[in-house]
XYZ file of C-alpha atoms in Angstrom:
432
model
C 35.560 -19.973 -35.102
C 35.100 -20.417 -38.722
C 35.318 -17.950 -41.854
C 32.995 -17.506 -44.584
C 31.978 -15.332 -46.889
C 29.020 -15.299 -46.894
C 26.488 -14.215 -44.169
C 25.859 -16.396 -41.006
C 24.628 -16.770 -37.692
C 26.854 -15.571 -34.910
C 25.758 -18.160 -33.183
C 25.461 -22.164 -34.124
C 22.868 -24.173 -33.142
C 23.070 -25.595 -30.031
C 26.389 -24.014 -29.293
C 26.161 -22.790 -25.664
C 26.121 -18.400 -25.513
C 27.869 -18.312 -22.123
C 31.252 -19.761 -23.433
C 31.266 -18.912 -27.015
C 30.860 -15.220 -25.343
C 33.850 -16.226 -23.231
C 35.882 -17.424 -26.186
C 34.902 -14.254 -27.963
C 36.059 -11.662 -25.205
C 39.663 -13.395 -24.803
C 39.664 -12.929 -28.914
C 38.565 -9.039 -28.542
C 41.215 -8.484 -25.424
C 43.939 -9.981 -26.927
C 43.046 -8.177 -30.934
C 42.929 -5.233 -29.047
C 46.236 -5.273 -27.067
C 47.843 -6.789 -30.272
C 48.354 -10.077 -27.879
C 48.499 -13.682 -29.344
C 44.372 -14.321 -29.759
C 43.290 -18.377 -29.192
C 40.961 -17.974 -32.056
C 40.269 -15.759 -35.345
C 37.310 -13.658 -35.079
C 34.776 -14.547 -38.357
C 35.579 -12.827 -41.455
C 33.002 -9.884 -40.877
C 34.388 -9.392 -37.886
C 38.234 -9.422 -38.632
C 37.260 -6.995 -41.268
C 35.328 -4.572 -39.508
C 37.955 -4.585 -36.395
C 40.773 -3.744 -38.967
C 38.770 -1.379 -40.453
C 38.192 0.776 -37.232
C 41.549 0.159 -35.366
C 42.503 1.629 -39.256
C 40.498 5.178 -38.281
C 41.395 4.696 -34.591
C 38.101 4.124 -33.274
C 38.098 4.188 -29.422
C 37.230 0.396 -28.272
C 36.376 2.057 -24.750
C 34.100 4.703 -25.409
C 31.110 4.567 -23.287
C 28.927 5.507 -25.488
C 27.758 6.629 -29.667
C 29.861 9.416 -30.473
C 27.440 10.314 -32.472
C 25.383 14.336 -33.212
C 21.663 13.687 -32.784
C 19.491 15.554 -35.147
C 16.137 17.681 -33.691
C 12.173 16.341 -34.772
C 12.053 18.271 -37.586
C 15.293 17.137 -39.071
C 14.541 13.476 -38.216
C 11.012 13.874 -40.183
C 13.062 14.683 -42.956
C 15.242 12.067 -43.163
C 12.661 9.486 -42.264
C 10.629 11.311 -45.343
C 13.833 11.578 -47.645
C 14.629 8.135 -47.008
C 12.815 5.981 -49.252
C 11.631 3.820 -46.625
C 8.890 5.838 -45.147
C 6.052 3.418 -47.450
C 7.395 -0.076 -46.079
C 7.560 0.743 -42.257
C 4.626 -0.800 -41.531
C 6.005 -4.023 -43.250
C 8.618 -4.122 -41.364
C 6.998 -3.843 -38.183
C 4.567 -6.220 -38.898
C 7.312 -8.692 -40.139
C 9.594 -8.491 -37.157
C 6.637 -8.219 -34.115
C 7.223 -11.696 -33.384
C 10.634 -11.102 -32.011
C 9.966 -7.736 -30.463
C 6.065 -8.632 -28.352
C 8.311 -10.687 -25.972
C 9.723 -7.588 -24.548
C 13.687 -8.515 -24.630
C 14.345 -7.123 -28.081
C 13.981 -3.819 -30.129
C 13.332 -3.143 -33.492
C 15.343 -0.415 -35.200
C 15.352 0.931 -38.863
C 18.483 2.845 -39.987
C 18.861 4.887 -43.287
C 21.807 4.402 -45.802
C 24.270 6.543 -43.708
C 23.387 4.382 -40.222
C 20.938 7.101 -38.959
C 18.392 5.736 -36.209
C 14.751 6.615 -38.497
C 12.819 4.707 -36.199
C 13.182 2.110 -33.241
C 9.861 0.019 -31.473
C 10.315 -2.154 -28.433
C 9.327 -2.312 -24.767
C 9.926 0.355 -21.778
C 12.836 -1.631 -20.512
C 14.733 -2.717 -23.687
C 14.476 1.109 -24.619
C 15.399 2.723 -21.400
C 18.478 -0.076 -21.956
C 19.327 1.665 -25.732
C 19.108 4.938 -24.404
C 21.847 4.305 -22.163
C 24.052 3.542 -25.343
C 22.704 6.654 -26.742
C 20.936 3.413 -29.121
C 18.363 6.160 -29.673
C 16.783 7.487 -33.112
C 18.694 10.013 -34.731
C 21.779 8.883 -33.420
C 24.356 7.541 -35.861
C 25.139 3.859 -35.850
C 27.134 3.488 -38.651
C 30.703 1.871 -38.084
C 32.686 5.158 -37.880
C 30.746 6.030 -35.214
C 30.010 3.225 -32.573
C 32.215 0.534 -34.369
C 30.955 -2.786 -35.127
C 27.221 -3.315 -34.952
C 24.922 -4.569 -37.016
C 23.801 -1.742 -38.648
C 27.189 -0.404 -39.370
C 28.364 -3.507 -40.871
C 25.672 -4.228 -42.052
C 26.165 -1.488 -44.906
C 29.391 -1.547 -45.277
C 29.454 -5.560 -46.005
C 26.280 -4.983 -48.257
C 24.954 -8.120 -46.406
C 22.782 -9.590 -43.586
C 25.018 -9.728 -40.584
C 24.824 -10.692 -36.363
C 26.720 -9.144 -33.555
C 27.402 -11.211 -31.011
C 28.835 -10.050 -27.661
C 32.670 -9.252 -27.927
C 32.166 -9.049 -31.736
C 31.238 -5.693 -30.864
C 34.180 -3.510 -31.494
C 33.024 -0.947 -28.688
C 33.430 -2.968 -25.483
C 30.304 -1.330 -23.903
C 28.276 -3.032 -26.293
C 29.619 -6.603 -25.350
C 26.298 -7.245 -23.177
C 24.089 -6.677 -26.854
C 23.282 -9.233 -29.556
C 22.170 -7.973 -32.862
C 21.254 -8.929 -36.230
C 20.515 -6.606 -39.033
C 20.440 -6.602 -43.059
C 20.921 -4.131 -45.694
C 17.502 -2.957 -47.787
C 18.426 -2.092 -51.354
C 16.062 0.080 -54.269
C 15.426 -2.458 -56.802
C 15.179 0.389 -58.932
C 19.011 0.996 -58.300
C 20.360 -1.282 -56.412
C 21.679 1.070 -54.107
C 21.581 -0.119 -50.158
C 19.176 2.827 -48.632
C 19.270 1.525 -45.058
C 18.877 -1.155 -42.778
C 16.645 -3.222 -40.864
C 17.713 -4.572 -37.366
C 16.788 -6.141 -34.366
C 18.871 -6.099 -31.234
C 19.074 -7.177 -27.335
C 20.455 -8.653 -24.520
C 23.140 -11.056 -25.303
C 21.413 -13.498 -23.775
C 18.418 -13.397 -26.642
C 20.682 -14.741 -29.860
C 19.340 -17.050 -31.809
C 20.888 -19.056 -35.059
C 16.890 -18.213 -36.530
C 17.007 -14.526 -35.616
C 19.377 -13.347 -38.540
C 17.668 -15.275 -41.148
C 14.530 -13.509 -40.103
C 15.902 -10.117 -40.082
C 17.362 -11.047 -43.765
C 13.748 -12.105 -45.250
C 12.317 -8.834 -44.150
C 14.718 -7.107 -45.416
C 14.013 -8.951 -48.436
C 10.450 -8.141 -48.496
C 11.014 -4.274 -48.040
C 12.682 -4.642 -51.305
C 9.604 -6.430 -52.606
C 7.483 -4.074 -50.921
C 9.510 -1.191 -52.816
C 9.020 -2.976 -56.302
C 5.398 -2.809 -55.639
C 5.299 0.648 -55.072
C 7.386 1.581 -57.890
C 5.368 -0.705 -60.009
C 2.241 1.159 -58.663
C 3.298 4.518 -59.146
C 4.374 3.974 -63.109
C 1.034 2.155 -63.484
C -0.566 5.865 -62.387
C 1.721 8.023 -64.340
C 1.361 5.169 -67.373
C -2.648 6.210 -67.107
C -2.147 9.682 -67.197
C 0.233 9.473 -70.213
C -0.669 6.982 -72.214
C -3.622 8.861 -73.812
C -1.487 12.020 -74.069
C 0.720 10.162 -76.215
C -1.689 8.663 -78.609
C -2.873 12.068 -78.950
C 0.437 13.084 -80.249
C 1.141 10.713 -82.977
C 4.853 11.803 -82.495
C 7.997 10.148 -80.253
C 7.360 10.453 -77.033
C 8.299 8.452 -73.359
C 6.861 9.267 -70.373
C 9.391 8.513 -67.729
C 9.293 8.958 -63.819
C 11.492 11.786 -61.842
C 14.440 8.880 -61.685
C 14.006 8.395 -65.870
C 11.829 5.189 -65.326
C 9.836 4.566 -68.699
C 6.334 4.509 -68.035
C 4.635 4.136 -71.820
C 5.993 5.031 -75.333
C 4.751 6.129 -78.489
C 7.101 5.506 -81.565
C 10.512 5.350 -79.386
C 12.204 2.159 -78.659
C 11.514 0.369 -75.920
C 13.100 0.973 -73.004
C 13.220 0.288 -69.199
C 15.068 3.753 -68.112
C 16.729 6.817 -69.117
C 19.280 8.920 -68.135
C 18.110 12.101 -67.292
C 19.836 15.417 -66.248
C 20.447 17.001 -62.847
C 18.514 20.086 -62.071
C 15.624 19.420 -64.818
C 13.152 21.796 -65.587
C 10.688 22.339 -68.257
C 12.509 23.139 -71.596
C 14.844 21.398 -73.935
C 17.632 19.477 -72.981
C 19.780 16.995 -74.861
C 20.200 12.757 -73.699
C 22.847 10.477 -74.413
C 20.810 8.372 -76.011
C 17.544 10.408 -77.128
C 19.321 13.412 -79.032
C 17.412 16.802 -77.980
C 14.445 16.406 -76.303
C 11.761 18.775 -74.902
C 10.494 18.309 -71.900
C 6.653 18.591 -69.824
C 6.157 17.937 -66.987
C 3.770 15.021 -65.755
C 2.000 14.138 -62.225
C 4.931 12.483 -60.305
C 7.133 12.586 -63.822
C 7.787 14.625 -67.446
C 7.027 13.710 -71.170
C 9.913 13.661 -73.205
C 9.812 14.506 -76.694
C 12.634 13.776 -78.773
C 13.147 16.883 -81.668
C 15.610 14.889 -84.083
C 18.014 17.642 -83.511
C 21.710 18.322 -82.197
C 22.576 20.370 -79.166
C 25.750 21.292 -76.989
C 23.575 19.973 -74.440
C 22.422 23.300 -72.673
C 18.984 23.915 -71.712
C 16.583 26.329 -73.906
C 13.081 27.224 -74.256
C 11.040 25.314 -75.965
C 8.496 28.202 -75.982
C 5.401 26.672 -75.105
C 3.106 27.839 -71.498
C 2.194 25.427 -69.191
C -1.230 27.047 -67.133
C -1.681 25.919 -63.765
C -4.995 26.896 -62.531
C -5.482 26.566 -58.408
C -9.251 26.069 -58.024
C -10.045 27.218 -54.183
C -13.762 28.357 -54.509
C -14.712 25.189 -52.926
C -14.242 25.371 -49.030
C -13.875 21.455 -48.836
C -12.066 20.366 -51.848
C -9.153 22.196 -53.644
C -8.290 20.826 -57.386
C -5.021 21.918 -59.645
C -5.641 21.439 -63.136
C -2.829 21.285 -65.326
C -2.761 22.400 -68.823
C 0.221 22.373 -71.543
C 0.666 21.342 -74.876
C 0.970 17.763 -75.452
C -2.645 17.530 -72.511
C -4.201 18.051 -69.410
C -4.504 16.440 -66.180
C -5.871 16.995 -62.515
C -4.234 16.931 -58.950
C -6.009 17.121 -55.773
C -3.585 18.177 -53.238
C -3.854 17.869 -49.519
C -4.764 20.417 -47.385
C -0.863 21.880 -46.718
C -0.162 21.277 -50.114
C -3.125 23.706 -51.009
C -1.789 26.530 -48.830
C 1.398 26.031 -50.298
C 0.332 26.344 -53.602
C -1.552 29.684 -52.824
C 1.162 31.167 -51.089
C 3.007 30.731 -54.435
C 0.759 32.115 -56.516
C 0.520 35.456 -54.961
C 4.613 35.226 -54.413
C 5.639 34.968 -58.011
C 9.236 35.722 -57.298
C 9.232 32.537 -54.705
C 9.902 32.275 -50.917
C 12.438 31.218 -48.999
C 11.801 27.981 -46.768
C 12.079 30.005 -43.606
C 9.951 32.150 -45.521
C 7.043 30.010 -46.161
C 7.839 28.666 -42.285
C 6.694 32.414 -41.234
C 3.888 32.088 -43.574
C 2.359 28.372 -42.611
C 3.501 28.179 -38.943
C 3.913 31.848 -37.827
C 7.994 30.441 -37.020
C 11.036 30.793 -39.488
C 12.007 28.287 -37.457
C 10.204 25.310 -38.985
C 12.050 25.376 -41.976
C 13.091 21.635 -41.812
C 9.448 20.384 -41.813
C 8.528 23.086 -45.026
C 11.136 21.274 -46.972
C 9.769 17.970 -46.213
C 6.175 18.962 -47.849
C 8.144 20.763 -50.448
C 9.991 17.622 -51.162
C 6.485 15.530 -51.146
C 4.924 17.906 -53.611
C 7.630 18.598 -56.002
C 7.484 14.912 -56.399
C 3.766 15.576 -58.099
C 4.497 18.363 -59.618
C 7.844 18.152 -61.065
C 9.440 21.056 -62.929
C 6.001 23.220 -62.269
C 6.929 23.458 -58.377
C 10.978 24.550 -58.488
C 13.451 25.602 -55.595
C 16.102 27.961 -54.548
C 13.218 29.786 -53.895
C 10.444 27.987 -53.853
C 8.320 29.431 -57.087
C 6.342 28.230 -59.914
C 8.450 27.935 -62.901
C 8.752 31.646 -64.812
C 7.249 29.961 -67.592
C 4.388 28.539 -65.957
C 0.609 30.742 -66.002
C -0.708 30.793 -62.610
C -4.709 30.948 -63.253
C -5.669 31.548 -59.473
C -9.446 31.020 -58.638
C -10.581 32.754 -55.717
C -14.186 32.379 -53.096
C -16.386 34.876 -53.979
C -16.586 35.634 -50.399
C -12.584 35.787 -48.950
C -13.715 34.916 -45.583
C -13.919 31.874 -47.021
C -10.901 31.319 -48.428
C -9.633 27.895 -47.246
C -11.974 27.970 -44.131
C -10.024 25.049 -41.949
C -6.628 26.543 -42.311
C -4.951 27.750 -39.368
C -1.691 29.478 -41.459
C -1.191 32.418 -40.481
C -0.595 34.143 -43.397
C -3.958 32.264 -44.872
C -5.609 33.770 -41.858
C -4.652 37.251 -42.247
C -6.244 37.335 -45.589
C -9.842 36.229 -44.592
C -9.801 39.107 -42.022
């Protein structure tokens, strides 16, 4: 058994499974009695084994000691994640080692949480004994080492082989899985892994897993690309139009287009923004407006303590609902204009809003959209999705417009017809 430091197969080529899996569980027995071992476990193992028997991790547990989350919580995570775009990449990537049956394909976030997991009736039936199930945490503190686990804790592409498994009921498994990190950041936020019977490692397996992982990452370049390019058309004229230094910049403080400000790639911008004035590190005071899926920022040449204040200029929303089959939110403010067309929740939500000035409470709007306080998880997951386009108009803690925001609400003639394919209850109350 070699070392390295960098990642490798479990397994080499040609080596035969049945007695390096042998070799491997007279290693684990005798790490885990504190006996004399014949070998050293690899490097990523040795580490990962020290780091549990550190926390005292039972090595006999029979199964994830790990709280499982209900639907609604899981669609949030799986939304909140940032890997709810690439799934389908992923899938399609890895369905050469999953069609045969003997394998399953799981996708963790960045705390080891089960998001999704694809494979046949019997492989799954086989993970649900090891509570291998989504929702379930797999990160090292809670089933020891795994792929996943390790796999973001070692920031790198690892496979599980057998006894390499810290938790001895996972000896019969093989798995391979790699960290997937935001370009934008470089933060790891989750994992990509594919795991079986022992009997199914393969040297080519955890190279596999690696590239995918790899093009997630490219996949989550393109979208970031993608979504500055539509926030870069939006702004760029409203900047001409000013003749004054301005950035637009994403909700993370990616720079989108400039007009007479340095060039930049991002800026640091601060928690809990809203529309107003604010001061940057490296911009001075700035005001701020916001912008589908991000906010101009105008630098004022002046000092500040860096606390918020109004920068005394009205942003009008006006909700447009006289059309039964299309609602449009036109967006008005200073520095220019711009249209959203939001989906059909998203339109609910934004009349429920309107005529609830002072806000409501997720369970709140739950009541109001599902006739259940109940369903607050899933209102906070299309709170979360259209916050993104209409940052510091849409704000929280209740949900409300901003105070400063007019609310020009235009209403059917006729209210029967008042968004005519919603089932809301509180939507359906007011047609009667």
């Amino acid at each position: 058994m070699t070392q390295s430091t960098g990642p490798e197969p479990a397994l080499a080529a040609g080596e035969d499974p049945r007695r390096y899996a042998q070799i491997l569980t007279a290693v684990y027995d005798a790490t885990m009695t504190g006996g004399k071992a014949p070998a050293r476990p690899r490097e990523v193992i040795g580490d990962s084994w020290r780091r549990l028997q550190t926390l005292g991790i039972d090595p006999e547990q029979r199964s994830a000691n790990s709280v499982q989350i209900d639907v609604s919580d899981l669609e949030l995570s799986r939304r909140e994640s940032g890997l709810f775009d690439i799934l389908d990449d992923l899938a399609r990537g890895l369905e050469s080692v999953v069609q045969d049956g003997d394998n399953i394909l799981v996708v963790a976030d960045r705390h080891g949480r089960v998001l999704w997991r694809s494979g046949s009736t019997a492989v799954l039936d086989r993970a649900d004994g090891l509570g291998f199930v989504e929702g379930a945490s797999w990160a090292e503190d809670s089933v020891g080492t795994n792929a996943i686990g390790t796999a973001l804790v070692s920031r790198r592409a690892v496979q599980i082989f057998s006894a390499e498994h810290y938790v001895r009921s996972h000896h019969p498994w093989t798995c391979a899985g790699a960290p997937i990190k935001d370009p934008r950041t470089g933060h790891v936020i989750g994992a990509v892994d594919v795991s079986g019977p022992a009997s199914t490692v393969h040297p080519t397996t955890l190279a596999l897993v690696d590239a995918i992982a790899r093009l997630a990452e490219s996949q989550l370049r393109e979208h970031h690309r993608q979504n500055l390019d539509r926030l870069r058309s939006v702004a760029a004229p409203m900047l001409a139009r000013l003749q004054s230094p301005a950035l637009a910049v994403d909700s993370n403080g990616w720079v989108a287009a400039v007009e007479s400000v340095a060039l930049r790639n991002r800026i640091l911008l601060p928690e809990d923004l809203a529309t107003g004035r604010f001061w940057l590190p490296t911009l001075g005071v700035c005001d701020f407006e916001p912008l589908p899926g991000g906010w101009l920022v105008r630098p004022t040449g002046a000092q500040d303590d860096g606390s918020p204040s109004e920068t005394g200029v009205a942003t009008t929303v006006s909700i447009d609902l006289r059309h039964p089959q299309q609602t449009r939110v036109h967006i008005r403010s200073e520095i220019g204009e711009w249209t959203h067309e939001p989906t059909p929740r998203h339109a609910e939500i934004l009349y429920l809003l309107a005529v609830h000035r002072e806000g409501r409470t997720a369970a709140q709007m739950a009541a109001d959209l599902f006739g259940d306080h109940g369903r607050s998880i899933t209102v906070r997951a299309e709170m979360s999705r259209l916050r993104k386009q209409l940052s510091g108009i849409v704000l929280t803690q209740p949900y409300r417009f901003d105070e400063s925001t007019i609310v020009d609400l235009q209403l059917p003639a006729n209210m029967s017809r008042l968004l005519p394919h919603s089932t809301a209850p509180a939507i359906v109350r007011l047609r009667l």
